[in-house]
């Protein structure tokens, strides 16, 4: 990630930001993730039990903010790609999730709009309260993870955020999304989200952050589907981080329908716990080794496909520049 800032004599502030991801290097089909579904690897078949890679270019954006009084300010944001005003922070930017390499299965309910090719947002901030509205391209990125797709402004969202204390961040948001799925042309959906994030100091130099979030997807043709997430991470010092997550989703994407498309709606659940240990190998570089274990729960209608309730595990390495 690279960022630049310019302050003006009228107290206005211009911020420029660019963010790249090596995700596409893992291949079009991403990595195994039981009970996850969404998007496509080849433009024909949906990904099931896999987490898709994100785009090489995750953000190219500019924002401008200017005070209009002692307690109030206005701001504007544009991105290609960028993030509209919907949901909690994306999982790779949440303190409660950023040390786990495993994406949440609730991703497409809560924060899958964090990369859209074309977004414009305006907002108002008054002390601890923020209200913002976005117009953006509803279609999710296609299977080509290296390109810059054409912008459009066919969808919109609103989000209200409140930080009642320095430790708490609350948000509620709503979005009307046009044709988000490449494999479901003509199918629009509305999305609703609410979340609470609590972050506090832990010990002398550590922190503890937790997120509780709910999301709802309502397609034009089909059932409303809800998802819940609770996750927490404790970082007591610069060597250790311990993290855990519990999720529950209502999904119709794990089995195909009788005539193609989505199948029946199933309620599935997942819980995981893990840890990572870091060693500082240079002044601004740390090397980490971590692992996690996940328990998955499926209903009777999915037991034949999954062989009962499957478990999973992951061992990973990390190089972190700070």
Short mmCIF file of N, CA and C in Angstrom, two decimals, residues 29-167:
data_model
loop_
_atom_site.label_atom_id
_atom_site.label_comp_id
_atom_site.label_asym_id
_atom_site.label_seq_id
_atom_site.Cartn_x
_atom_site.Cartn_y
_atom_site.Cartn_z
N UNK A 29 -8.15 -20.11 -9.06
CA UNK A 29 -9.10 -20.77 -8.16
C UNK A 29 -8.81 -20.50 -6.70
N UNK A 30 -7.82 -19.67 -6.39
CA UNK A 30 -7.59 -19.31 -5.00
C UNK A 30 -7.13 -20.48 -4.15
N UNK A 31 -7.69 -20.57 -2.93
CA UNK A 31 -7.27 -21.62 -2.01
C UNK A 31 -8.48 -22.29 -1.38
N UNK A 32 -8.35 -23.54 -0.88
CA UNK A 32 -9.49 -24.25 -0.29
C UNK A 32 -10.03 -23.53 0.93
N UNK A 33 -11.36 -23.43 1.01
CA UNK A 33 -12.03 -22.84 2.17
C UNK A 33 -13.42 -23.45 2.26
N UNK A 34 -13.58 -24.45 3.12
CA UNK A 34 -14.84 -25.17 3.22
C UNK A 34 -15.99 -24.22 3.56
N UNK A 35 -17.12 -24.43 2.89
CA UNK A 35 -18.39 -23.72 3.08
C UNK A 35 -18.38 -22.31 2.48
N UNK A 36 -17.32 -21.93 1.80
CA UNK A 36 -17.29 -20.64 1.11
C UNK A 36 -17.80 -20.82 -0.32
N UNK A 37 -18.44 -19.79 -0.85
CA UNK A 37 -18.92 -19.81 -2.23
C UNK A 37 -19.05 -18.38 -2.72
N UNK A 38 -18.96 -18.22 -4.04
CA UNK A 38 -19.11 -16.89 -4.63
C UNK A 38 -18.07 -16.62 -5.69
N UNK A 39 -18.48 -15.87 -6.71
CA UNK A 39 -17.66 -15.51 -7.86
C UNK A 39 -17.31 -16.76 -8.67
N UNK A 40 -16.40 -16.61 -9.63
CA UNK A 40 -16.08 -17.68 -10.56
C UNK A 40 -14.60 -17.63 -10.90
N UNK A 41 -14.04 -18.80 -11.22
CA UNK A 41 -12.63 -18.86 -11.59
C UNK A 41 -12.44 -18.79 -13.10
N UNK A 42 -13.44 -19.25 -13.86
CA UNK A 42 -13.28 -19.33 -15.31
C UNK A 42 -14.38 -18.63 -16.08
N UNK A 43 -15.29 -17.94 -15.40
CA UNK A 43 -16.39 -17.27 -16.08
C UNK A 43 -17.56 -18.18 -16.39
N UNK A 44 -17.45 -19.47 -16.05
CA UNK A 44 -18.50 -20.44 -16.36
C UNK A 44 -19.00 -21.14 -15.10
N UNK A 45 -18.09 -21.60 -14.27
CA UNK A 45 -18.45 -22.39 -13.10
C UNK A 45 -18.26 -21.57 -11.82
N UNK A 46 -19.19 -21.67 -10.88
CA UNK A 46 -19.02 -20.96 -9.60
C UNK A 46 -17.97 -21.64 -8.73
N UNK A 47 -17.29 -20.85 -7.92
CA UNK A 47 -16.36 -21.40 -6.94
C UNK A 47 -17.15 -21.87 -5.72
N UNK A 48 -16.91 -23.09 -5.28
CA UNK A 48 -17.53 -23.65 -4.09
C UNK A 48 -16.44 -24.29 -3.25
N UNK A 49 -16.47 -24.04 -1.95
CA UNK A 49 -15.45 -24.52 -1.01
C UNK A 49 -14.07 -23.99 -1.35
N UNK A 50 -14.03 -22.81 -1.95
CA UNK A 50 -12.76 -22.15 -2.25
C UNK A 50 -12.94 -20.65 -2.07
N UNK A 51 -11.87 -19.97 -1.65
CA UNK A 51 -11.86 -18.52 -1.56
C UNK A 51 -11.15 -17.98 -2.79
N UNK A 52 -11.85 -17.13 -3.54
CA UNK A 52 -11.28 -16.57 -4.76
C UNK A 52 -10.13 -15.61 -4.43
N UNK A 53 -9.14 -15.50 -5.31
CA UNK A 53 -8.11 -14.48 -5.09
C UNK A 53 -8.67 -13.09 -5.35
N UNK A 54 -8.13 -12.09 -4.67
CA UNK A 54 -8.54 -10.72 -4.92
C UNK A 54 -7.74 -10.15 -6.09
N UNK A 55 -8.12 -8.95 -6.50
CA UNK A 55 -7.50 -8.31 -7.66
C UNK A 55 -6.06 -7.90 -7.38
N UNK A 56 -5.26 -7.86 -8.45
CA UNK A 56 -3.91 -7.32 -8.31
C UNK A 56 -3.98 -5.87 -7.84
N UNK A 57 -4.82 -5.06 -8.48
CA UNK A 57 -5.02 -3.67 -8.07
C UNK A 57 -6.28 -3.63 -7.20
N UNK A 58 -6.10 -3.50 -5.90
CA UNK A 58 -7.22 -3.52 -4.97
C UNK A 58 -7.80 -2.13 -4.72
N UNK A 59 -6.98 -1.09 -4.91
CA UNK A 59 -7.50 0.26 -4.71
C UNK A 59 -6.59 1.28 -5.41
N UNK A 60 -7.21 2.21 -6.12
CA UNK A 60 -6.58 3.43 -6.62
C UNK A 60 -7.59 4.53 -6.34
N UNK A 61 -7.34 5.35 -5.34
CA UNK A 61 -8.39 6.26 -4.89
C UNK A 61 -7.84 7.62 -4.52
N UNK A 62 -8.76 8.58 -4.47
CA UNK A 62 -8.45 9.93 -4.00
C UNK A 62 -9.61 10.40 -3.13
N UNK A 63 -9.29 11.11 -2.05
CA UNK A 63 -10.33 11.66 -1.19
C UNK A 63 -9.93 13.07 -0.77
N UNK A 64 -10.96 13.89 -0.56
CA UNK A 64 -10.74 15.27 -0.13
C UNK A 64 -11.71 15.58 1.00
N UNK A 65 -11.20 16.14 2.09
CA UNK A 65 -12.03 16.51 3.24
C UNK A 65 -11.75 17.96 3.62
N UNK A 66 -12.82 18.64 4.05
CA UNK A 66 -12.68 20.05 4.41
C UNK A 66 -13.63 20.37 5.56
N UNK A 67 -13.14 21.01 6.62
CA UNK A 67 -14.03 21.39 7.74
C UNK A 67 -14.99 22.49 7.33
N UNK A 68 -16.21 22.43 7.89
CA UNK A 68 -17.21 23.47 7.63
C UNK A 68 -17.66 24.10 8.95
N UNK A 69 -16.95 23.83 9.99
CA UNK A 69 -17.26 24.38 11.30
C UNK A 69 -16.35 23.76 12.33
N UNK A 70 -16.50 24.14 13.58
CA UNK A 70 -15.61 23.60 14.63
C UNK A 70 -15.79 22.12 14.88
N UNK A 71 -16.97 21.54 14.54
CA UNK A 71 -17.21 20.13 14.81
C UNK A 71 -17.57 19.33 13.57
N UNK A 72 -17.74 19.98 12.43
CA UNK A 72 -18.26 19.30 11.24
C UNK A 72 -17.29 19.42 10.07
N UNK A 73 -17.34 18.42 9.20
CA UNK A 73 -16.56 18.45 7.96
C UNK A 73 -17.29 17.65 6.89
N UNK A 74 -16.96 17.95 5.65
CA UNK A 74 -17.48 17.22 4.49
C UNK A 74 -16.33 16.54 3.78
N UNK A 75 -16.63 15.43 3.11
CA UNK A 75 -15.58 14.75 2.37
C UNK A 75 -16.16 14.11 1.11
N UNK A 76 -15.27 13.86 0.15
CA UNK A 76 -15.62 13.17 -1.09
C UNK A 76 -14.53 12.16 -1.40
N UNK A 77 -14.93 11.04 -1.99
CA UNK A 77 -14.00 9.94 -2.28
C UNK A 77 -14.35 9.36 -3.63
N UNK A 78 -13.33 9.07 -4.47
CA UNK A 78 -13.52 8.38 -5.74
C UNK A 78 -12.47 7.28 -5.85
N UNK A 79 -12.84 6.18 -6.47
CA UNK A 79 -11.90 5.07 -6.59
C UNK A 79 -12.14 4.26 -7.84
N UNK A 80 -11.04 3.77 -8.45
CA UNK A 80 -11.08 2.84 -9.58
C UNK A 80 -9.88 1.90 -9.47
N UNK A 81 -10.01 0.84 -8.73
CA UNK A 81 -11.15 0.44 -7.91
C UNK A 81 -11.13 1.13 -6.55
N UNK A 82 -12.24 0.94 -5.82
CA UNK A 82 -12.36 1.53 -4.51
C UNK A 82 -13.40 0.79 -3.69
N UNK A 83 -13.76 1.38 -2.56
CA UNK A 83 -14.67 0.74 -1.61
C UNK A 83 -15.85 1.65 -1.32
N UNK A 84 -17.08 1.24 -1.62
CA UNK A 84 -18.24 2.07 -1.30
C UNK A 84 -18.60 2.02 0.17
N UNK A 85 -19.55 2.84 0.56
CA UNK A 85 -19.98 2.94 1.95
C UNK A 85 -20.93 1.80 2.27
N UNK A 86 -20.38 0.65 2.61
CA UNK A 86 -21.20 -0.48 3.03
C UNK A 86 -20.39 -1.40 3.92
N UNK A 87 -21.00 -1.83 5.02
CA UNK A 87 -20.45 -2.85 5.88
C UNK A 87 -19.34 -2.38 6.79
N UNK A 88 -18.82 -3.31 7.60
CA UNK A 88 -17.66 -3.02 8.45
C UNK A 88 -16.41 -2.98 7.59
N UNK A 89 -15.26 -2.62 8.16
CA UNK A 89 -14.01 -2.70 7.38
C UNK A 89 -13.82 -4.11 6.83
N UNK A 90 -13.26 -4.20 5.62
CA UNK A 90 -13.00 -5.51 5.02
C UNK A 90 -12.11 -6.35 5.93
N UNK A 91 -12.27 -7.67 5.85
CA UNK A 91 -11.64 -8.54 6.86
C UNK A 91 -10.12 -8.39 6.90
N UNK A 92 -9.47 -8.12 5.76
CA UNK A 92 -8.01 -8.00 5.79
C UNK A 92 -7.54 -6.69 6.43
N UNK A 93 -8.49 -5.77 6.73
CA UNK A 93 -8.15 -4.51 7.39
C UNK A 93 -8.71 -4.42 8.81
N UNK A 94 -9.51 -5.41 9.24
CA UNK A 94 -10.02 -5.42 10.61
C UNK A 94 -8.95 -5.95 11.56
N UNK A 95 -8.73 -5.26 12.67
CA UNK A 95 -7.73 -5.74 13.62
C UNK A 95 -8.09 -7.11 14.17
N UNK A 96 -9.37 -7.41 14.28
CA UNK A 96 -9.79 -8.70 14.82
C UNK A 96 -9.60 -9.84 13.83
N UNK A 97 -9.27 -9.53 12.56
CA UNK A 97 -9.17 -10.56 11.54
C UNK A 97 -7.86 -10.55 10.76
N UNK A 98 -7.11 -9.45 10.80
CA UNK A 98 -6.01 -9.30 9.86
C UNK A 98 -4.85 -10.26 10.09
N UNK A 99 -4.73 -10.87 11.26
CA UNK A 99 -3.64 -11.82 11.50
C UNK A 99 -4.00 -13.24 11.09
N UNK A 100 -5.24 -13.49 10.74
CA UNK A 100 -5.65 -14.81 10.24
C UNK A 100 -5.63 -14.79 8.71
N UNK A 101 -4.97 -15.76 8.07
CA UNK A 101 -4.94 -15.78 6.61
C UNK A 101 -6.21 -16.35 5.99
N UNK A 102 -7.12 -16.85 6.82
CA UNK A 102 -8.33 -17.49 6.31
C UNK A 102 -9.46 -16.48 6.19
N UNK A 103 -10.04 -16.37 5.00
CA UNK A 103 -11.15 -15.44 4.78
C UNK A 103 -12.41 -15.94 5.48
N UNK A 104 -13.26 -15.04 5.99
CA UNK A 104 -14.52 -15.47 6.58
C UNK A 104 -15.47 -16.01 5.51
N UNK A 105 -16.28 -17.00 5.86
CA UNK A 105 -17.30 -17.46 4.92
C UNK A 105 -18.46 -16.46 4.82
N UNK A 106 -18.49 -15.47 5.72
CA UNK A 106 -19.49 -14.40 5.67
C UNK A 106 -19.05 -13.23 4.78
N UNK A 107 -17.94 -13.38 4.08
CA UNK A 107 -17.36 -12.30 3.29
C UNK A 107 -18.37 -11.69 2.33
N UNK A 108 -19.15 -12.50 1.63
CA UNK A 108 -20.06 -11.98 0.61
C UNK A 108 -21.34 -11.39 1.20
N UNK A 109 -21.54 -11.49 2.47
CA UNK A 109 -22.63 -10.80 3.14
C UNK A 109 -22.18 -9.44 3.69
N UNK A 110 -20.93 -9.38 4.15
CA UNK A 110 -20.49 -8.23 4.94
C UNK A 110 -19.61 -7.24 4.18
N UNK A 111 -18.65 -7.72 3.41
CA UNK A 111 -17.63 -6.79 2.92
C UNK A 111 -17.09 -7.13 1.53
N UNK A 112 -17.83 -7.90 0.73
CA UNK A 112 -17.33 -8.23 -0.61
C UNK A 112 -17.30 -7.02 -1.54
N UNK A 113 -17.98 -5.93 -1.17
CA UNK A 113 -17.96 -4.73 -2.00
C UNK A 113 -16.70 -3.89 -1.78
N UNK A 114 -15.70 -4.43 -1.06
CA UNK A 114 -14.51 -3.61 -0.79
C UNK A 114 -13.67 -3.38 -2.04
N UNK A 115 -13.93 -4.11 -3.13
CA UNK A 115 -13.28 -3.83 -4.41
C UNK A 115 -14.37 -3.72 -5.46
N UNK A 116 -14.66 -2.49 -5.91
CA UNK A 116 -15.58 -2.27 -7.03
C UNK A 116 -14.90 -1.32 -8.01
N UNK A 117 -15.13 -1.57 -9.29
CA UNK A 117 -14.47 -0.76 -10.32
C UNK A 117 -15.36 0.42 -10.69
N UNK A 118 -15.22 1.44 -9.89
CA UNK A 118 -15.99 2.67 -10.06
C UNK A 118 -16.82 2.95 -8.82
N UNK A 119 -16.40 3.93 -8.01
CA UNK A 119 -17.16 4.30 -6.82
C UNK A 119 -16.95 5.78 -6.54
N UNK A 120 -18.02 6.45 -6.16
CA UNK A 120 -17.96 7.85 -5.74
C UNK A 120 -18.78 7.99 -4.46
N UNK A 121 -18.18 8.58 -3.44
CA UNK A 121 -18.81 8.70 -2.12
C UNK A 121 -18.73 10.14 -1.64
N UNK A 122 -19.81 10.61 -1.03
CA UNK A 122 -19.81 11.90 -0.34
C UNK A 122 -20.28 11.65 1.08
N UNK A 123 -19.77 12.46 2.02
CA UNK A 123 -20.13 12.21 3.41
C UNK A 123 -20.00 13.45 4.28
N UNK A 124 -20.57 13.32 5.46
CA UNK A 124 -20.56 14.37 6.48
C UNK A 124 -20.12 13.76 7.79
N UNK A 125 -19.21 14.43 8.48
CA UNK A 125 -18.70 13.98 9.77
C UNK A 125 -18.99 15.06 10.80
N UNK A 126 -19.58 14.66 11.93
CA UNK A 126 -19.83 15.57 13.03
C UNK A 126 -19.36 14.89 14.30
N UNK A 127 -18.15 15.28 14.76
CA UNK A 127 -17.53 14.66 15.92
C UNK A 127 -17.48 13.14 15.75
N UNK A 128 -18.22 12.39 16.56
CA UNK A 128 -18.12 10.93 16.53
C UNK A 128 -19.10 10.28 15.57
N UNK A 129 -19.86 11.06 14.81
CA UNK A 129 -20.89 10.52 13.92
C UNK A 129 -20.49 10.78 12.47
N UNK A 130 -20.74 9.80 11.59
CA UNK A 130 -20.45 9.95 10.16
C UNK A 130 -21.60 9.38 9.34
N UNK A 131 -22.02 10.12 8.32
CA UNK A 131 -23.05 9.68 7.39
C UNK A 131 -22.49 9.81 5.99
N UNK A 132 -22.61 8.74 5.20
CA UNK A 132 -22.04 8.75 3.85
C UNK A 132 -22.93 7.98 2.89
N UNK A 133 -22.84 8.36 1.59
CA UNK A 133 -23.61 7.72 0.53
C UNK A 133 -22.71 7.50 -0.67
N UNK A 134 -22.88 6.37 -1.34
CA UNK A 134 -22.03 6.01 -2.47
C UNK A 134 -22.86 5.63 -3.68
N UNK A 135 -22.31 5.91 -4.85
CA UNK A 135 -22.77 5.34 -6.11
C UNK A 135 -21.62 4.51 -6.66
N UNK A 136 -21.90 3.30 -7.15
CA UNK A 136 -20.80 2.41 -7.52
C UNK A 136 -21.26 1.37 -8.53
N UNK A 137 -20.29 0.65 -9.08
CA UNK A 137 -20.56 -0.47 -9.99
C UNK A 137 -20.92 -1.70 -9.16
N UNK A 138 -22.11 -2.25 -9.42
CA UNK A 138 -22.56 -3.38 -8.62
C UNK A 138 -21.90 -4.70 -8.97
N UNK A 139 -21.51 -4.90 -10.22
CA UNK A 139 -20.93 -6.18 -10.63
C UNK A 139 -19.60 -6.42 -9.94
N UNK A 140 -19.45 -7.60 -9.34
CA UNK A 140 -18.19 -7.96 -8.71
C UNK A 140 -17.12 -8.19 -9.77
N UNK A 141 -15.84 -8.08 -9.42
CA UNK A 141 -14.78 -8.29 -10.40
C UNK A 141 -14.89 -9.66 -11.05
N UNK A 142 -14.51 -9.73 -12.34
CA UNK A 142 -14.59 -11.00 -13.06
C UNK A 142 -13.37 -11.86 -12.77
N UNK A 143 -13.22 -12.96 -13.54
CA UNK A 143 -12.17 -13.93 -13.27
C UNK A 143 -10.78 -13.46 -13.68
N UNK A 144 -10.67 -12.36 -14.42
CA UNK A 144 -9.36 -11.81 -14.78
C UNK A 144 -8.91 -10.88 -13.65
N UNK A 145 -7.97 -11.34 -12.84
CA UNK A 145 -7.58 -10.61 -11.64
C UNK A 145 -6.53 -9.54 -11.90
N UNK A 146 -6.07 -9.41 -13.14
CA UNK A 146 -5.00 -8.46 -13.43
C UNK A 146 -5.47 -7.20 -14.15
N UNK A 147 -6.71 -7.12 -14.57
CA UNK A 147 -7.14 -6.00 -15.40
C UNK A 147 -7.81 -4.90 -14.57
N UNK A 148 -8.05 -3.76 -15.22
CA UNK A 148 -8.86 -2.68 -14.66
C UNK A 148 -10.16 -2.66 -15.45
N UNK A 149 -11.27 -2.95 -14.80
CA UNK A 149 -12.55 -3.06 -15.50
C UNK A 149 -13.21 -1.70 -15.65
N UNK A 150 -14.13 -1.61 -16.61
CA UNK A 150 -14.79 -0.34 -16.91
C UNK A 150 -15.69 0.07 -15.76
N UNK A 151 -15.62 1.34 -15.36
CA UNK A 151 -16.47 1.80 -14.25
C UNK A 151 -17.90 2.01 -14.71
N UNK A 152 -18.82 1.90 -13.79
CA UNK A 152 -20.22 2.27 -14.01
C UNK A 152 -20.81 2.62 -12.64
N UNK A 153 -21.93 3.34 -12.66
CA UNK A 153 -22.54 3.80 -11.41
C UNK A 153 -24.02 3.41 -11.41
N UNK A 154 -24.25 2.09 -11.27
CA UNK A 154 -25.59 1.55 -11.37
C UNK A 154 -26.15 1.11 -10.02
N UNK A 155 -25.37 1.26 -8.94
CA UNK A 155 -25.78 0.81 -7.62
C UNK A 155 -25.51 1.92 -6.62
N UNK A 156 -26.12 1.79 -5.42
CA UNK A 156 -25.90 2.84 -4.43
C UNK A 156 -26.02 2.27 -3.01
N UNK A 157 -25.44 2.99 -2.06
CA UNK A 157 -25.46 2.54 -0.68
C UNK A 157 -25.41 3.73 0.25
N UNK A 158 -25.83 3.50 1.50
CA UNK A 158 -25.73 4.51 2.56
C UNK A 158 -25.20 3.81 3.81
N UNK A 159 -24.44 4.55 4.61
CA UNK A 159 -23.90 3.99 5.85
C UNK A 159 -23.85 5.07 6.92
N UNK A 160 -24.27 4.72 8.12
CA UNK A 160 -24.16 5.58 9.28
C UNK A 160 -23.22 4.93 10.28
N UNK A 161 -22.25 5.70 10.77
CA UNK A 161 -21.27 5.18 11.72
C UNK A 161 -21.23 6.06 12.95
N UNK A 162 -20.95 5.43 14.10
CA UNK A 162 -20.91 6.17 15.36
C UNK A 162 -19.84 5.56 16.24
N UNK A 163 -18.96 6.40 16.77
CA UNK A 163 -17.95 5.97 17.73
C UNK A 163 -18.27 6.61 19.08
N UNK A 164 -19.09 5.95 19.90
CA UNK A 164 -19.52 6.56 21.16
C UNK A 164 -18.38 6.76 22.15
N UNK A 165 -17.33 5.92 22.07
CA UNK A 165 -16.13 6.07 22.88
C UNK A 165 -14.93 5.73 21.98
N UNK A 166 -13.72 6.03 22.41
CA UNK A 166 -12.56 5.66 21.60
C UNK A 166 -12.43 4.16 21.36
N UNK A 167 -13.06 3.32 22.20
CA UNK A 167 -12.93 1.87 22.06
C UNK A 167 -13.98 1.26 21.16
#
